[in-house]
Tab-separated table of C-alpha atoms in Angstrom:
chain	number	residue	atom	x	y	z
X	7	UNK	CA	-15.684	-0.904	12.928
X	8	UNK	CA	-15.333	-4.349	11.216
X	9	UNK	CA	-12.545	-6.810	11.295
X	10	UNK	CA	-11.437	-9.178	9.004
X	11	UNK	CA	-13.551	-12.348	8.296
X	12	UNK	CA	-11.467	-15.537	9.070
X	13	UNK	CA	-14.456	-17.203	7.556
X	14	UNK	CA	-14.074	-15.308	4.138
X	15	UNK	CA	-10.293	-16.145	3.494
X	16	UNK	CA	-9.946	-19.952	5.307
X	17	UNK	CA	-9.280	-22.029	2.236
X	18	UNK	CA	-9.672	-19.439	-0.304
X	19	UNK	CA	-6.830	-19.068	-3.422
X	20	UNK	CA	-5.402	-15.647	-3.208
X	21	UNK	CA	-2.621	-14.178	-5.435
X	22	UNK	CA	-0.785	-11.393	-4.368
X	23	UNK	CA	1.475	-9.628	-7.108
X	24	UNK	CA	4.800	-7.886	-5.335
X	25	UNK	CA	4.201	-10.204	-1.969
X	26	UNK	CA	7.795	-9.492	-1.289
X	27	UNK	CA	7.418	-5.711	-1.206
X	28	UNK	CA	6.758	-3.951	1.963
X	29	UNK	CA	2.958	-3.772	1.993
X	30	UNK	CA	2.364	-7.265	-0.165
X	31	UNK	CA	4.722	-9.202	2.698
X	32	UNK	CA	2.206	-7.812	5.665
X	33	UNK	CA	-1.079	-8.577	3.895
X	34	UNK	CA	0.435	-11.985	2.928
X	35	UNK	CA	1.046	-13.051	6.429
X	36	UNK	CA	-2.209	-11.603	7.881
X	37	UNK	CA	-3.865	-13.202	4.695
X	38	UNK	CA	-1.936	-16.557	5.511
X	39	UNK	CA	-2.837	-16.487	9.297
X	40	UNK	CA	-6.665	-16.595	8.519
X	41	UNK	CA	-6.451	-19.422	6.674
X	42	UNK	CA	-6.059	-18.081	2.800
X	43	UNK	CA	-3.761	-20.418	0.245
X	44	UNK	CA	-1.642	-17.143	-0.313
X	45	UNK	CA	0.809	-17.482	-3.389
X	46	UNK	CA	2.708	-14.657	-4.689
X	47	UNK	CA	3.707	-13.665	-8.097
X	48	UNK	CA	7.100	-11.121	-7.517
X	49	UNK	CA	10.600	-9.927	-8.497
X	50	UNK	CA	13.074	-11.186	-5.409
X	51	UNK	CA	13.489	-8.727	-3.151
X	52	UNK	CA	16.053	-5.920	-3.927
X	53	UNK	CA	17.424	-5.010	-0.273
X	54	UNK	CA	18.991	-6.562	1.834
X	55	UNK	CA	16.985	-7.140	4.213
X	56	UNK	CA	13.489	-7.247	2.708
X	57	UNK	CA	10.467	-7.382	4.895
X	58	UNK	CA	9.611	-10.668	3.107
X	59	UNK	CA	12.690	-12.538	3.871
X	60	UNK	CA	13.180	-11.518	7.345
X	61	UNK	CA	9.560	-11.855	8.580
X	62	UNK	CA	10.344	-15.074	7.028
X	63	UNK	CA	7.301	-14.859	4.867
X	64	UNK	CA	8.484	-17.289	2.040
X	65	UNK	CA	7.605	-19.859	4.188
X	66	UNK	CA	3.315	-18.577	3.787
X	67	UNK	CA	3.460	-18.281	0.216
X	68	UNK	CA	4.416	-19.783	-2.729
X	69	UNK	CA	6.165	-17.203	-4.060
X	70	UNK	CA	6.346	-17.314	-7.935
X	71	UNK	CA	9.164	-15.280	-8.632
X	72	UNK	CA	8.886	-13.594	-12.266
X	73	UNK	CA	8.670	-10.062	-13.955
X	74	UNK	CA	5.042	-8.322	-13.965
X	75	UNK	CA	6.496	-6.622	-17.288
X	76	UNK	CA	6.500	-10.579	-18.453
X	77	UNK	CA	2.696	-11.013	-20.497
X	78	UNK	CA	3.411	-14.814	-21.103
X	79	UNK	CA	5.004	-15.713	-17.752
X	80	UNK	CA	1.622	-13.222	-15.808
X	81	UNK	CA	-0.850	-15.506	-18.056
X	82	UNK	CA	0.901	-18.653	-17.081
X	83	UNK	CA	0.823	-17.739	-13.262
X	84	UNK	CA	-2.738	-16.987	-13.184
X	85	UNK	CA	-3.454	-20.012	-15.166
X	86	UNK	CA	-1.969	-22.502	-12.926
X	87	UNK	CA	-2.964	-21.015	-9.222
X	88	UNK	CA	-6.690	-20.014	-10.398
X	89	UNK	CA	-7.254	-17.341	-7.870
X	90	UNK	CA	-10.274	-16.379	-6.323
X	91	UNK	CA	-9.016	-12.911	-5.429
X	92	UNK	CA	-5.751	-10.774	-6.931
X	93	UNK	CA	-4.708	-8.359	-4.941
X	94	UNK	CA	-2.369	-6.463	-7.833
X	95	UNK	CA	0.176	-4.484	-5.763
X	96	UNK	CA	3.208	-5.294	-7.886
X	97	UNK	CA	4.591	-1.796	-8.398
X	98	UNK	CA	7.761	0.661	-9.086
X	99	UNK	CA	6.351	2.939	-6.023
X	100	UNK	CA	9.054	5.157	-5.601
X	101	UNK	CA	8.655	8.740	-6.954
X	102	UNK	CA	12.236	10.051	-7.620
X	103	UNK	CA	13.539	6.576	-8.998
X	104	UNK	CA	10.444	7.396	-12.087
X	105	UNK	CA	12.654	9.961	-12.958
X	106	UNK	CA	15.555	8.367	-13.833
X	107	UNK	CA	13.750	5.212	-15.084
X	108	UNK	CA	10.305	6.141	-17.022
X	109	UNK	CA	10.328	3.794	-19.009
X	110	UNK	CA	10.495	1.276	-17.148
X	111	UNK	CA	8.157	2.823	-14.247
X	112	UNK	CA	5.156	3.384	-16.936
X	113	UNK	CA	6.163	-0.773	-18.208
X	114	UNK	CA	5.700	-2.057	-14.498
X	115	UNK	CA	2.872	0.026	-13.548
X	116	UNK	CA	0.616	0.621	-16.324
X	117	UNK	CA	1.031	-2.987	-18.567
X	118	UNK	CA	1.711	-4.730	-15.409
X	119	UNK	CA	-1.770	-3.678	-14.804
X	120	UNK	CA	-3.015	-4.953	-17.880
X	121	UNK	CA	-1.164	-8.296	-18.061
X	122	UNK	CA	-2.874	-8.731	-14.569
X	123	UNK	CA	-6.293	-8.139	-16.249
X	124	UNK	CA	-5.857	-9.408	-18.863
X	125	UNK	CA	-4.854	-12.627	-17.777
X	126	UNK	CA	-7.755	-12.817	-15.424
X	127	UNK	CA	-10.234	-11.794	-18.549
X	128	UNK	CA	-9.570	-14.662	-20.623
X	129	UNK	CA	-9.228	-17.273	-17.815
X	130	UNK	CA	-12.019	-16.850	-15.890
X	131	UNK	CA	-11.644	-18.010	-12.205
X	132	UNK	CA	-11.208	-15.338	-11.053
X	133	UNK	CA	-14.012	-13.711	-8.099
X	134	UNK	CA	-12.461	-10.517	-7.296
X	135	UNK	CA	-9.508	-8.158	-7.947
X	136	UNK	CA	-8.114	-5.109	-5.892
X	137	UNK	CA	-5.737	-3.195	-7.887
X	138	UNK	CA	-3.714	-1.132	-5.705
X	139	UNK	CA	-2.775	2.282	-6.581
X	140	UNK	CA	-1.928	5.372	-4.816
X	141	UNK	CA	-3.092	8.544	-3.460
X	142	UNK	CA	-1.037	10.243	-6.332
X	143	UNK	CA	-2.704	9.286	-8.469
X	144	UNK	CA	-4.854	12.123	-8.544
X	145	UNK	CA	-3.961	15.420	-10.502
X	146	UNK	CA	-2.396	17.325	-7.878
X	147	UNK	CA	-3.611	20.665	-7.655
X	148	UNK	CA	-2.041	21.556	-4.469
X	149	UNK	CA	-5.498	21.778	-2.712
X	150	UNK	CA	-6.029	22.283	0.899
X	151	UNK	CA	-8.905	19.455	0.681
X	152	UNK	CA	-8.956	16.365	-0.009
X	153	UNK	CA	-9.876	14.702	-3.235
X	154	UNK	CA	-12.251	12.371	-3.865
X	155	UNK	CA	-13.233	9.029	-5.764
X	156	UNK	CA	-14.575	10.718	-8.737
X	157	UNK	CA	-11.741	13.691	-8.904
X	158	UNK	CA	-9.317	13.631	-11.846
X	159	UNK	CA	-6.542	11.584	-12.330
X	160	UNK	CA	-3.518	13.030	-13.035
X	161	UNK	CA	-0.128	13.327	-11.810
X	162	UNK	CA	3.069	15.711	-12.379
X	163	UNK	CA	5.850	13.075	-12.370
X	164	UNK	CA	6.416	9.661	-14.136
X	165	UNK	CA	5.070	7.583	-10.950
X	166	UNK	CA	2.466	9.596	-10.707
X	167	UNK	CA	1.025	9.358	-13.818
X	168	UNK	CA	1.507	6.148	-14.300
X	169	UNK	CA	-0.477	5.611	-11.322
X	170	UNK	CA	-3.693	7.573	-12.677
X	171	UNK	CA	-2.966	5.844	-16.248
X	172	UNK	CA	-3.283	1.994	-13.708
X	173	UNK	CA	-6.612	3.211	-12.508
X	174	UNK	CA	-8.124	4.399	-16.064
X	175	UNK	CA	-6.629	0.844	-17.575
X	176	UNK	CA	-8.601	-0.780	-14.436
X	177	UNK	CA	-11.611	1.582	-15.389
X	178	UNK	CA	-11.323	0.260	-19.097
X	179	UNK	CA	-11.023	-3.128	-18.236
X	180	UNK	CA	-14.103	-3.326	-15.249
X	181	UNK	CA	-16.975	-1.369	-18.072
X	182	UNK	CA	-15.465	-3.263	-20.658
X	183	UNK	CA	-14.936	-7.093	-19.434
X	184	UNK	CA	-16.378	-7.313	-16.072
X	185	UNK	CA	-19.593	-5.823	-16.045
X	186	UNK	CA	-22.979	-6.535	-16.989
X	187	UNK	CA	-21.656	-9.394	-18.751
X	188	UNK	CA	-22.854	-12.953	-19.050
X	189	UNK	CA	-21.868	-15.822	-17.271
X	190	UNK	CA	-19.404	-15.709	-14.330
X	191	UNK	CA	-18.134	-12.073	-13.648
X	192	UNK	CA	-15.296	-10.841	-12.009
X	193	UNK	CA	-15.718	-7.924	-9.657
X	194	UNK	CA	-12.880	-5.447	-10.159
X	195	UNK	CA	-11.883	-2.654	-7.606
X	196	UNK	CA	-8.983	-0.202	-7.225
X	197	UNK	CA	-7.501	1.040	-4.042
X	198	UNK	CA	-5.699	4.315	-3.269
X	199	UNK	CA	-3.931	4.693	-0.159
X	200	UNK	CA	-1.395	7.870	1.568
X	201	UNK	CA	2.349	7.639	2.586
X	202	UNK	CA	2.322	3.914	4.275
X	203	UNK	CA	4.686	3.954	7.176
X	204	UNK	CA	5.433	0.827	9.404
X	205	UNK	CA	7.997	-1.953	10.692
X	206	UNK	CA	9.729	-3.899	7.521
X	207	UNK	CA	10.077	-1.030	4.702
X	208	UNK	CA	13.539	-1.511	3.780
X	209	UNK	CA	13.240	0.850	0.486
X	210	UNK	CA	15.856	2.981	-0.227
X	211	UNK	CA	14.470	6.984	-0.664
X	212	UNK	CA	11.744	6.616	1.664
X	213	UNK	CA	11.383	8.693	4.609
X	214	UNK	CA	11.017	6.309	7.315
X	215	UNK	CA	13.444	3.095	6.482
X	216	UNK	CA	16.208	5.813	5.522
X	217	UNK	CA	15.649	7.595	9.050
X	218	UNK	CA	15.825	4.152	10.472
X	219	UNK	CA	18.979	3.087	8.830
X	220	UNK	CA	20.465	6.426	9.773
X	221	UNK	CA	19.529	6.438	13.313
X	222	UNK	CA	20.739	2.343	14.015
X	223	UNK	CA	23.988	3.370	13.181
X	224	UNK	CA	24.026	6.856	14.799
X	225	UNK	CA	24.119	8.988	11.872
X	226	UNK	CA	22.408	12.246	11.291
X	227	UNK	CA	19.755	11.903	9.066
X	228	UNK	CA	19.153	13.597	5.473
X	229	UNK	CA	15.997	15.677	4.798
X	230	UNK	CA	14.964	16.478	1.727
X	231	UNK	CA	11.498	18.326	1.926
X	232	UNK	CA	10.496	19.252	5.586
X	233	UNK	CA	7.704	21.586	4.659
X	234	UNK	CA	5.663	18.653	2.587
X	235	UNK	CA	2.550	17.632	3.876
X	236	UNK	CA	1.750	13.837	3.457
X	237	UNK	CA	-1.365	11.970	4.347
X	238	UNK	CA	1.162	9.274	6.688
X	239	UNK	CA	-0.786	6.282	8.130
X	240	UNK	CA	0.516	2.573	9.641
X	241	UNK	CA	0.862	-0.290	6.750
X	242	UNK	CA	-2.182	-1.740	8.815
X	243	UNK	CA	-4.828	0.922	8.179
X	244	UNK	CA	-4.893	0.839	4.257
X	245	UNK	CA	-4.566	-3.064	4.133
X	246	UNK	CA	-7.299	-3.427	6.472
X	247	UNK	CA	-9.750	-1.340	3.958
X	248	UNK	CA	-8.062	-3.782	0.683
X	249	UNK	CA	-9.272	-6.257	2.966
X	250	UNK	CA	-12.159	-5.379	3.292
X	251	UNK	CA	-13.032	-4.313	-0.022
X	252	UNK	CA	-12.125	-7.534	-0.966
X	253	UNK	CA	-15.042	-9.811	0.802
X	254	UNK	CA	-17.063	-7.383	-0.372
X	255	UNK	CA	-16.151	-7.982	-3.934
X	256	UNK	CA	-16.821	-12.185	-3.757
X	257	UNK	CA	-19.887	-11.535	-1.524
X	258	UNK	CA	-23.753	-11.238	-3.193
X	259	UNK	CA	-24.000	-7.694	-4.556
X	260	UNK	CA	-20.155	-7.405	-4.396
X	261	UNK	CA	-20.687	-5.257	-8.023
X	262	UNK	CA	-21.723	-2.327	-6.196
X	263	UNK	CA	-18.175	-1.978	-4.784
X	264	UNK	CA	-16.490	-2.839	-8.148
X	265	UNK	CA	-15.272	1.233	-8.606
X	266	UNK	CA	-12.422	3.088	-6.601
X	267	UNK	CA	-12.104	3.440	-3.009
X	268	UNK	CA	-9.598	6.277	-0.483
X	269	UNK	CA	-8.347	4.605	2.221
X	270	UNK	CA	-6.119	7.791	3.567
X	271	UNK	CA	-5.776	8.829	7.383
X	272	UNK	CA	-7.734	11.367	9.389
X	273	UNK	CA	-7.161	14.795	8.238
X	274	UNK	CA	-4.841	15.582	11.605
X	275	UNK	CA	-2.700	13.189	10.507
X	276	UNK	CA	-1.819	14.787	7.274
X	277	UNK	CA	1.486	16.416	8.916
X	278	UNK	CA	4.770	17.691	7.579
X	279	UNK	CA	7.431	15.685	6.822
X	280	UNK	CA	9.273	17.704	9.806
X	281	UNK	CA	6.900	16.718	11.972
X	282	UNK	CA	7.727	13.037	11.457
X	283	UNK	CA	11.392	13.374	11.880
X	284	UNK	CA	10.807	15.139	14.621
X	285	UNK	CA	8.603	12.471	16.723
X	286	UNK	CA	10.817	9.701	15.437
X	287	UNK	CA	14.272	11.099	16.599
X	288	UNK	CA	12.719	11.927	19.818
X	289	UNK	CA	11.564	8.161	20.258
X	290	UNK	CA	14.770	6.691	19.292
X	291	UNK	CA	16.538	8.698	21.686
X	292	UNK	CA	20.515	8.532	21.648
X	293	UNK	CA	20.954	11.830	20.826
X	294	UNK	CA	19.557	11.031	17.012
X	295	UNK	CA	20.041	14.694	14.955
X	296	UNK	CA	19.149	15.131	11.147
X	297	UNK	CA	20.101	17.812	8.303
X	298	UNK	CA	18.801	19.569	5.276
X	299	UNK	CA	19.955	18.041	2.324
X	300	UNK	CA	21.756	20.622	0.253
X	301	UNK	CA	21.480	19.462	-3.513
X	302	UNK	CA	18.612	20.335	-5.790
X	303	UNK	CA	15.653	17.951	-5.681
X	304	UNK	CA	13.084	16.915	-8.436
X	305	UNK	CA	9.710	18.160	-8.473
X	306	UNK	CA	7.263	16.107	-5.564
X	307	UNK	CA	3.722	17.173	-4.438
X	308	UNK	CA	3.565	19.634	-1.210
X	309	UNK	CA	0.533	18.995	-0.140
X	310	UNK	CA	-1.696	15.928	-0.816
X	311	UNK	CA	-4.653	14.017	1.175
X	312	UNK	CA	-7.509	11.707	-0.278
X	313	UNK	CA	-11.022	11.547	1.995
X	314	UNK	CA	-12.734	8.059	2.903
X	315	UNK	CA	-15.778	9.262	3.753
X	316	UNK	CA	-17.309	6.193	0.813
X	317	UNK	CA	-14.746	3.878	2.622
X	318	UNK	CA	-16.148	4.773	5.988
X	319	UNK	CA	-20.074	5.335	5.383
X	320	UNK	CA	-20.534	1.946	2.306
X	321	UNK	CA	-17.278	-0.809	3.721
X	322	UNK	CA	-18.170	0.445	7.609
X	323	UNK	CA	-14.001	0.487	7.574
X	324	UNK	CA	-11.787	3.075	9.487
X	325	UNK	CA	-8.878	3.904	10.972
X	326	UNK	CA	-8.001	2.419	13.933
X	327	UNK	CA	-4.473	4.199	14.574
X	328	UNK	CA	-3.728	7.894	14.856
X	329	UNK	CA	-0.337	8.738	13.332
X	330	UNK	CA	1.603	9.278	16.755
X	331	UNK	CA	0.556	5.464	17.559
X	332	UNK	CA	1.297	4.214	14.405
X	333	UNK	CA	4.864	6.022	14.220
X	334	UNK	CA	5.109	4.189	18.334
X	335	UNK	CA	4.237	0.890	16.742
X	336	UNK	CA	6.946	1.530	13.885
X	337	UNK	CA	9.889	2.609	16.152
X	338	UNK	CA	8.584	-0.868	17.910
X	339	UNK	CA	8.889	-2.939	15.461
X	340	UNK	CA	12.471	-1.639	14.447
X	341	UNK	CA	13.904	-1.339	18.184
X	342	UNK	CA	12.606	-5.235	18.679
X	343	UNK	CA	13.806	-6.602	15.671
X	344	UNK	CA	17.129	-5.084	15.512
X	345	UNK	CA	17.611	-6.124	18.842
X	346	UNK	CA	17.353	-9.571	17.293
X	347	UNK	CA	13.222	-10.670	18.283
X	348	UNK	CA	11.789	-11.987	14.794
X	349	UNK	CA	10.738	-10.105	12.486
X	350	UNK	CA	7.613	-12.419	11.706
X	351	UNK	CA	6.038	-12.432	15.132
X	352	UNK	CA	6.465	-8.954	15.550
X	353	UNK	CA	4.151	-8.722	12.456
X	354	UNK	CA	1.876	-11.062	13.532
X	355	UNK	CA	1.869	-9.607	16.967
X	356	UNK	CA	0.873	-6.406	15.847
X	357	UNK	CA	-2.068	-7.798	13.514
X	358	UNK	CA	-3.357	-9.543	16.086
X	359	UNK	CA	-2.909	-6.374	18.532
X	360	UNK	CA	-4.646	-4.383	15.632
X	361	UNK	CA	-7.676	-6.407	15.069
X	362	UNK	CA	-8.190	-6.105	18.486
X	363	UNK	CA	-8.548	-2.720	18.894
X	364	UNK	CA	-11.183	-3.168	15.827
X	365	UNK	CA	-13.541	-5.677	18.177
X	366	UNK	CA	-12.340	-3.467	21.090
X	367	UNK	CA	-14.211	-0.073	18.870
């Protein structure tokens, strides 16, 4: 099991689009505390609190706050920082918000993925680019197997889709720009990860940060869909295999990881959503109770998991936390920092306790 390469990142340029979302603050600071110029390219956060502003982390990066919808202002921003690596995670990553704003889910998702391209196309300083998807972006058959790099993409719902349509535009752009051409070439990669769970997520609609905000104030806690299986790992486990991927990409050969990569949880951690509400009420203790929501819900996938058997046999990555550990390490986080510890060095404790375990494997 590898860990990351402090030599890789010290002193490299890295841009990371929506740093002040939930997984672009983590892999900002772990990205910052190996050395990496980090600067980030975001909206300002939307909640109140964000991860990124109470881990404190717009003290690593220079965070460029603009609009990924914004061509001009993208172009500009890659122009002046002249990254060696993107990691494109900017992203409307909710899937019942998609439904009430389409439009503008298919703007930020699908041409915020080709500004981001594009603007690395015609500049050129670019090594390597990670465009992060999702495991929906598959189409969704309701299988009880897990798909695979080369299956379909698809997706029932607005967020969905517009996450398959990101990785064909990244398809497009890698056969059409960025390979087998002359000169300096970029090596482009996509990432597709499961249901992301972990301290910081302050999004609203989300499983986890609404159970959280429910149980801190001793409220019983809404359920919307306790039969759905999702594929839940920590924030760690996925950013670890972008990571990865990554110094891959800039290294000699990196083309022959320049195509799309799972980075999901073992299959015994694909579990019910009542099966998380369950282990988390029982860790927070106090008598914490939930409910069945009793209004009509929009369409979302029952039953979804991606297999990183590529990750595991060609980037030597895997997981290093079972869900129960990574659900421990969440109600952490969120006991500690409520109780008033900072937010930022409970992060970068638990990076540093979870590379550990990686030498430790």
């Amino acid at each position: 099991m590898v860990t990351a390469d402090a030599a890789c990142w010290n002193g490299r340029s890295v841009l990371i689009t929506g740093n002040t979302g939930f997984k672009g603050g983590w892999l900002a600071l772990w990205l910052s505390s190996l050395g990496a110029k980090v600067t980030g390219l975001s909206l300002p956060p939307d909640q109140d609190p964000s991860g990124n502003t109470a881990a404190g982390l717009q003290d690593e990066s220079n965070t460029r706050y603009l609009d990924i919808r914004d061509a001009a202002a993208v172009d500009a921003c890659i122009a002046a920082v002249k990254p060696s690596v993107v990691f494109h995670m900017a992203a409307q990553s909710l899937v019942r918000p998609s439904y009430e704003d389409p439009i503008g889910t298919y703007a930020t998702n699908v041409m915020g993925t080709v500004h981001v391209l594009d603007a690395v196309r015609r500049h050129g300083n670019t090594d390597a680019v990670v465009v992060v998807t999702s495991d929906k972006c598959y189409e969704n058959r309701e299988w009880y197997w897990a798909y695979r790099e080369d299956e379909a993409m698809g997706g029932y719902d607005p967020y969905s889709s517009s996450k398959g349509c990101a990785e064909l535009v990244t398809s497009a752009y890698r056969r059409s720009f960025f390979t087998g051409k002359p000169g300096k070439v970029c090596r482009v990669a996509s990432a597709r990860a499961g249901n992301v769970i972990g301290g910081g997520d302050w999004s609203v609609d989300r499983l986890v940060p609404d159970m959280i905000r429910s149980l801190s104030r001793g409220a019983s806690v809404e359920i919307r869909s306790p039969h759905a299986i999702r594929p839940w790992q920590h924030v760690l486990e996925p950013l670890s295999g972008y990571v990865r991927l990554a110094e891959q990409l800039v290294s000699d050969g990196g083309d022959l990881y320049a195509e799309g990569w799972n980075f999901g949880p073992a299959d015994e951690d694909c579990r019910p959503v009542s099966y998380l509400v369950k282990y988390l009420t029982e860790a927070w203790g106090e008598g914490a109770q939930w409910h069945l929501a009793d209004k009509p819900q929009p369409h979302e996938a029952s039953f979804l998991k991606v297999d990183s058997s590529k990750a595991r046999f060609r980037l030597k990555w895997d997981r290093r936390l079972g869900l129960d550990a990574g659900l421990d390490w969440t109600v952490e986080w969120y006991r500690r920092q409520l109780a008033g510890e900072s937010a930022k060095q409970l992060t970068l404790e638990q990076i540093k306790r979870y590379e550990q375990q990686g030498m430790q494997a």
